[in-house]
Structure formats: C-alpha cells, structure tokens
Short mmCIF file of C-alpha atoms in Angstrom, two decimals:
data_model
loop_
_atom_site.label_atom_id
_atom_site.label_comp_id
_atom_site.label_asym_id
_atom_site.label_seq_id
_atom_site.Cartn_x
_atom_site.Cartn_y
_atom_site.Cartn_z
CA UNK A 1 87.07 60.47 7.20
CA UNK A 2 83.99 58.30 6.92
CA UNK A 3 80.72 59.87 7.87
CA UNK A 4 78.59 58.45 10.72
CA UNK A 5 76.21 56.99 8.14
CA UNK A 6 79.03 55.28 6.25
CA UNK A 7 80.50 53.94 9.47
CA UNK A 8 77.12 52.43 10.39
CA UNK A 9 76.59 50.66 7.07
CA UNK A 10 78.66 47.53 7.86
CA UNK A 11 76.73 47.08 11.11
CA UNK A 12 73.42 47.34 9.31
CA UNK A 13 74.69 44.83 6.79
CA UNK A 14 75.72 42.45 9.58
CA UNK A 15 72.28 42.73 11.14
CA UNK A 16 70.61 42.09 7.82
CA UNK A 17 72.84 39.05 7.29
CA UNK A 18 72.00 37.77 10.76
CA UNK A 19 68.30 38.28 10.08
CA UNK A 20 68.61 36.35 6.82
CA UNK A 21 70.39 33.54 8.66
CA UNK A 22 67.65 33.46 11.28
CA UNK A 23 65.01 33.36 8.56
CA UNK A 24 66.79 30.45 6.88
CA UNK A 25 66.88 28.52 10.15
CA UNK A 26 63.19 29.13 10.76
CA UNK A 27 62.35 27.95 7.25
CA UNK A 28 64.49 24.84 7.78
CA UNK A 29 62.77 24.17 11.12
CA UNK A 30 59.37 24.42 9.45
CA UNK A 31 60.46 21.94 6.78
CA UNK A 32 61.63 19.51 9.44
CA UNK A 33 58.35 19.89 11.33
CA UNK A 34 56.33 19.29 8.16
CA UNK A 35 58.41 16.26 7.23
CA UNK A 36 58.08 14.69 10.67
CA UNK A 37 54.36 15.43 10.77
CA UNK A 38 53.90 13.77 7.36
CA UNK A 39 55.83 10.67 8.46
CA UNK A 40 53.91 10.41 11.74
CA UNK A 41 50.56 10.80 9.98
CA UNK A 42 51.53 8.16 7.43
CA UNK A 43 52.62 5.79 10.20
CA UNK A 44 49.31 6.14 12.06
CA UNK A 45 47.46 5.63 8.80
CA UNK A 46 49.38 2.43 8.09
CA UNK A 47 48.75 1.21 11.63
CA UNK A 48 45.08 1.12 10.73
CA UNK A 49 45.93 -1.40 8.02
CA UNK A 50 48.61 -3.65 9.47
CA UNK A 51 50.72 -4.48 12.53
CA UNK A 52 53.53 -2.11 13.41
CA UNK A 53 56.18 -4.80 12.91
CA UNK A 54 55.18 -5.13 9.24
CA UNK A 55 55.63 -1.46 8.34
CA UNK A 56 58.83 -0.80 6.40
CA UNK A 57 60.71 2.45 5.80
CA UNK A 58 60.03 2.14 2.07
CA UNK A 59 56.29 1.76 2.58
CA UNK A 60 56.18 4.57 5.12
CA UNK A 61 58.09 7.08 2.99
CA UNK A 62 55.98 6.23 -0.04
CA UNK A 63 52.79 6.83 1.93
CA UNK A 64 54.14 10.09 3.38
CA UNK A 65 55.53 11.22 0.00
CA UNK A 66 58.93 11.73 1.63
CA UNK A 67 62.24 10.70 0.09
CA UNK A 68 64.06 7.85 1.83
CA UNK A 69 67.19 9.98 2.15
CA UNK A 70 65.13 12.66 3.88
CA UNK A 71 63.73 10.04 6.26
CA UNK A 72 67.24 9.04 7.32
CA UNK A 73 68.15 12.65 8.03
CA UNK A 74 65.71 12.51 10.93
CA UNK A 75 65.30 8.86 11.93
CA UNK A 76 67.22 5.61 11.75
CA UNK A 77 64.21 3.33 12.10
CA UNK A 78 60.42 3.48 12.05
CA UNK A 79 60.52 2.75 15.78
CA UNK A 80 62.05 6.17 16.44
CA UNK A 81 58.95 7.93 15.08
CA UNK A 82 56.80 6.02 17.52
CA UNK A 83 59.22 6.69 20.37
CA UNK A 84 59.00 10.41 19.65
CA UNK A 85 55.20 10.18 19.83
CA UNK A 86 55.38 8.21 23.08
CA UNK A 87 57.71 10.74 24.69
CA UNK A 88 54.91 13.32 24.57
CA UNK A 89 52.60 10.90 26.40
CA UNK A 90 55.30 10.03 28.92
CA UNK A 91 55.93 13.70 29.62
CA UNK A 92 52.22 14.23 30.27
CA UNK A 93 52.14 11.14 32.50
CA UNK A 94 55.06 12.36 34.61
CA UNK A 95 53.42 15.77 34.99
CA UNK A 96 50.16 14.14 36.15
CA UNK A 97 52.02 11.89 38.60
CA UNK A 98 53.78 14.89 40.14
CA UNK A 99 50.68 17.10 40.16
CA UNK A 100 48.49 14.51 41.87
CA UNK A 101 51.18 13.23 44.22
CA UNK A 102 50.61 9.62 43.18
CA UNK A 103 53.95 8.30 44.44
CA UNK A 104 54.69 9.31 48.03
CA UNK A 105 56.92 7.83 50.69
CA UNK A 106 53.81 7.19 52.81
CA UNK A 107 51.48 5.94 50.05
CA UNK A 108 51.00 5.01 46.41
CA UNK A 109 47.65 5.95 44.90
CA UNK A 110 47.29 3.15 42.36
CA UNK A 111 43.71 4.15 41.53
CA UNK A 112 44.93 7.59 40.46
CA UNK A 113 47.84 6.06 38.56
CA UNK A 114 45.53 3.91 36.44
CA UNK A 115 43.15 6.79 35.96
CA UNK A 116 45.80 9.11 34.47
CA UNK A 117 47.25 6.26 32.42
CA UNK A 118 43.83 5.54 30.92
CA UNK A 119 43.12 9.24 30.37
CA UNK A 120 46.25 9.48 28.22
CA UNK A 121 45.26 6.42 26.20
CA UNK A 122 41.78 7.87 25.74
CA UNK A 123 43.25 10.70 23.68
CA UNK A 124 43.43 8.17 20.84
CA UNK A 125 42.24 4.82 22.18
CA UNK A 126 41.90 3.10 18.76
CA UNK A 127 45.56 3.92 18.04
CA UNK A 128 46.79 2.74 21.45
CA UNK A 129 44.81 -0.49 21.14
CA UNK A 130 46.24 -1.17 17.66
CA UNK A 131 49.75 -0.58 18.96
CA UNK A 132 49.20 -2.85 21.96
CA UNK A 133 47.92 -5.63 19.72
CA UNK A 134 50.43 -5.17 16.93
CA UNK A 135 53.75 -5.12 18.77
CA UNK A 136 54.46 -1.39 18.73
CA UNK A 137 53.91 -0.83 22.42
CA UNK A 138 57.10 -2.21 23.99
CA UNK A 139 58.97 1.10 24.31
CA UNK A 140 56.07 2.86 26.02
CA UNK A 141 55.28 -0.07 28.32
CA UNK A 142 58.88 -0.31 29.47
CA UNK A 143 59.11 3.40 30.21
CA UNK A 144 55.84 3.40 32.15
CA UNK A 145 56.88 0.25 34.00
CA UNK A 146 60.13 1.95 35.03
CA UNK A 147 58.23 5.00 36.32
CA UNK A 148 55.95 2.71 38.30
CA UNK A 149 58.78 0.57 39.65
CA UNK A 150 60.72 3.62 40.85
CA UNK A 151 57.61 5.03 42.54
CA UNK A 152 56.94 1.77 44.36
CA UNK A 153 60.57 1.48 45.44
CA UNK A 154 60.37 5.01 46.83
CA UNK A 155 57.26 4.05 48.79
CA UNK A 156 58.90 1.00 50.37
CA UNK A 157 62.01 3.01 51.13
CA UNK A 158 59.78 5.40 53.06
CA UNK A 159 58.32 2.40 54.93
CA UNK A 160 61.76 1.45 56.21
CA UNK A 161 62.95 -1.07 53.62
CA UNK A 162 66.60 -0.21 52.95
CA UNK A 163 67.91 -3.34 51.30
CA UNK A 164 68.49 -2.48 47.63
CA UNK A 165 67.88 -6.07 46.42
CA UNK A 166 64.58 -6.18 48.35
CA UNK A 167 63.52 -2.77 47.03
CA UNK A 168 64.32 -3.85 43.47
CA UNK A 169 62.37 -7.10 43.78
CA UNK A 170 59.35 -5.42 45.36
CA UNK A 171 59.35 -2.73 42.68
CA UNK A 172 59.70 -5.20 39.83
CA UNK A 173 57.04 -7.51 41.27
CA UNK A 174 54.33 -4.86 41.51
CA UNK A 175 55.30 -2.99 38.35
CA UNK A 176 55.38 -6.12 36.16
CA UNK A 177 52.04 -7.39 37.45
CA UNK A 178 50.30 -4.03 37.19
CA UNK A 179 51.55 -3.32 33.65
CA UNK A 180 50.55 -6.81 32.55
CA UNK A 181 47.01 -6.16 33.76
CA UNK A 182 46.98 -2.81 31.95
CA UNK A 183 48.16 -4.42 28.70
CA UNK A 184 45.43 -7.09 28.89
CA UNK A 185 42.84 -4.36 29.32
CA UNK A 186 44.32 -2.19 26.56
CA UNK A 187 44.23 -5.07 24.10
CA UNK A 188 40.52 -5.40 24.81
CA UNK A 189 40.86 -8.80 26.44
CA UNK A 190 39.01 -7.65 29.57
CA UNK A 191 35.61 -6.02 29.10
CA UNK A 192 35.79 -3.24 31.68
CA UNK A 193 35.68 0.54 31.54
CA UNK A 194 38.69 2.52 32.72
CA UNK A 195 36.99 3.82 35.88
CA UNK A 196 36.28 0.27 37.08
CA UNK A 197 39.80 -0.82 36.12
CA UNK A 198 41.35 2.00 38.14
CA UNK A 199 39.14 1.19 41.14
CA UNK A 200 39.93 -2.52 40.92
CA UNK A 201 43.68 -1.99 40.70
CA UNK A 202 43.58 0.41 43.63
CA UNK A 203 41.87 -2.25 45.75
CA UNK A 204 44.20 -5.00 44.54
CA UNK A 205 47.22 -2.92 45.48
CA UNK A 206 45.89 -2.53 49.01
CA UNK A 207 44.65 1.07 48.74
CA UNK A 208 46.51 4.33 49.02
CA UNK A 209 47.44 3.85 52.65
CA UNK A 210 49.50 0.68 52.33
CA UNK A 211 49.91 0.09 48.59
#
C-alpha cells in the first residue's frame, strides 16, 4: 500500500505543472505587452515625422524592431494600434460623462462636455493635433460623435420628442456641428484656449437648461 507521502506526490506534481503553465502564460503576456508597447511607441515617433496615412506596416515594424509576422499576430493594420490607444481615451471620456452627469434627460452640459474632451486631448496635445491634421483621427471622432449624438437624443426624448426620425435628425445635427467645431480647434485653425472654447460651445448650445 502506498504511503500518504507517495499518494500525495502526483498532486504535488500537478500543482507544480499548473504553476509552470501559469508562469509560461505570464511570460507570454509580458512579451505581448512589450511588443505592443514597442509598436505604439514607434507609431507615435513616426507620427512626428509624417502623416498617419503614409505610415506602412513595414516602416513601423522596422522602427519598432519587431518582426512583421509578430505584428500580424496582434494587429491586421496600423489603424488597429491607434484604435487601441483611442479606446483608453474613450473609456476615460465615458467615465467623465457619467461622473459629471453631462447628459441628462432635463439638460445637456455642453460646456462640461468640451472641457472633459479638451482635458483628454491635453494629456498629449501635440500628438492629438498631429493626428487631427494627418488623417488618423476618424475613428476617435466617430466614436465621440456617437456618444454625443446619443446623449442629445436622450435629452430630447426627456423633453417629450418621441419620433425616432426626429430624434435621430436632432442628434445628428448637433453632434456633427459640435464635432466639426472641435476638429477645427484641434487642428489649430482657431486661436482659442480650451476654457474659452468650452464656454463658447456651452453658450452656442443654449446653456445647460435647454441645450
């Protein structure tokens, strides 16, 4: 009959094997993180030299010192790296919108919306301006525009507008105009600080009480 110690050995071996497997996964995760960080850093570096639309996978991987095959294990296009970066900003924007109660059924605080939008851009304004000017901003703009449109639709729904076509048109009208103004400012085509921009847009939208 096997002793207690002998009977326990397979279990200890299984635990050791599981621990080794966990260690392998952690090492693989760290490699993925390092690879993505290198590609992102290389992309931002290249954005300081040329427009986003002119950056190729070959050029990016060479700058990041990452093999092309490795690149395609994580991304299909250069755009996906930028989208991953934007998702972090969008997550922070949604959290700020919810925390400050910007979109309510009784009001939309457009001044606060522009303020948080500008605060996010201020984390790396030179980068955001280069992206806006060089064609790499479409994904982010569309996602922000959708957030804004949905918030405005919710406001008008709270004001008694129940026609879906009317809600859609009102939402698209305000969202398109507001995001166009923001893009003009971000490109540096309007000499105005972000505080004044936020104040101006709040007034143009009719204030928090009536949009």
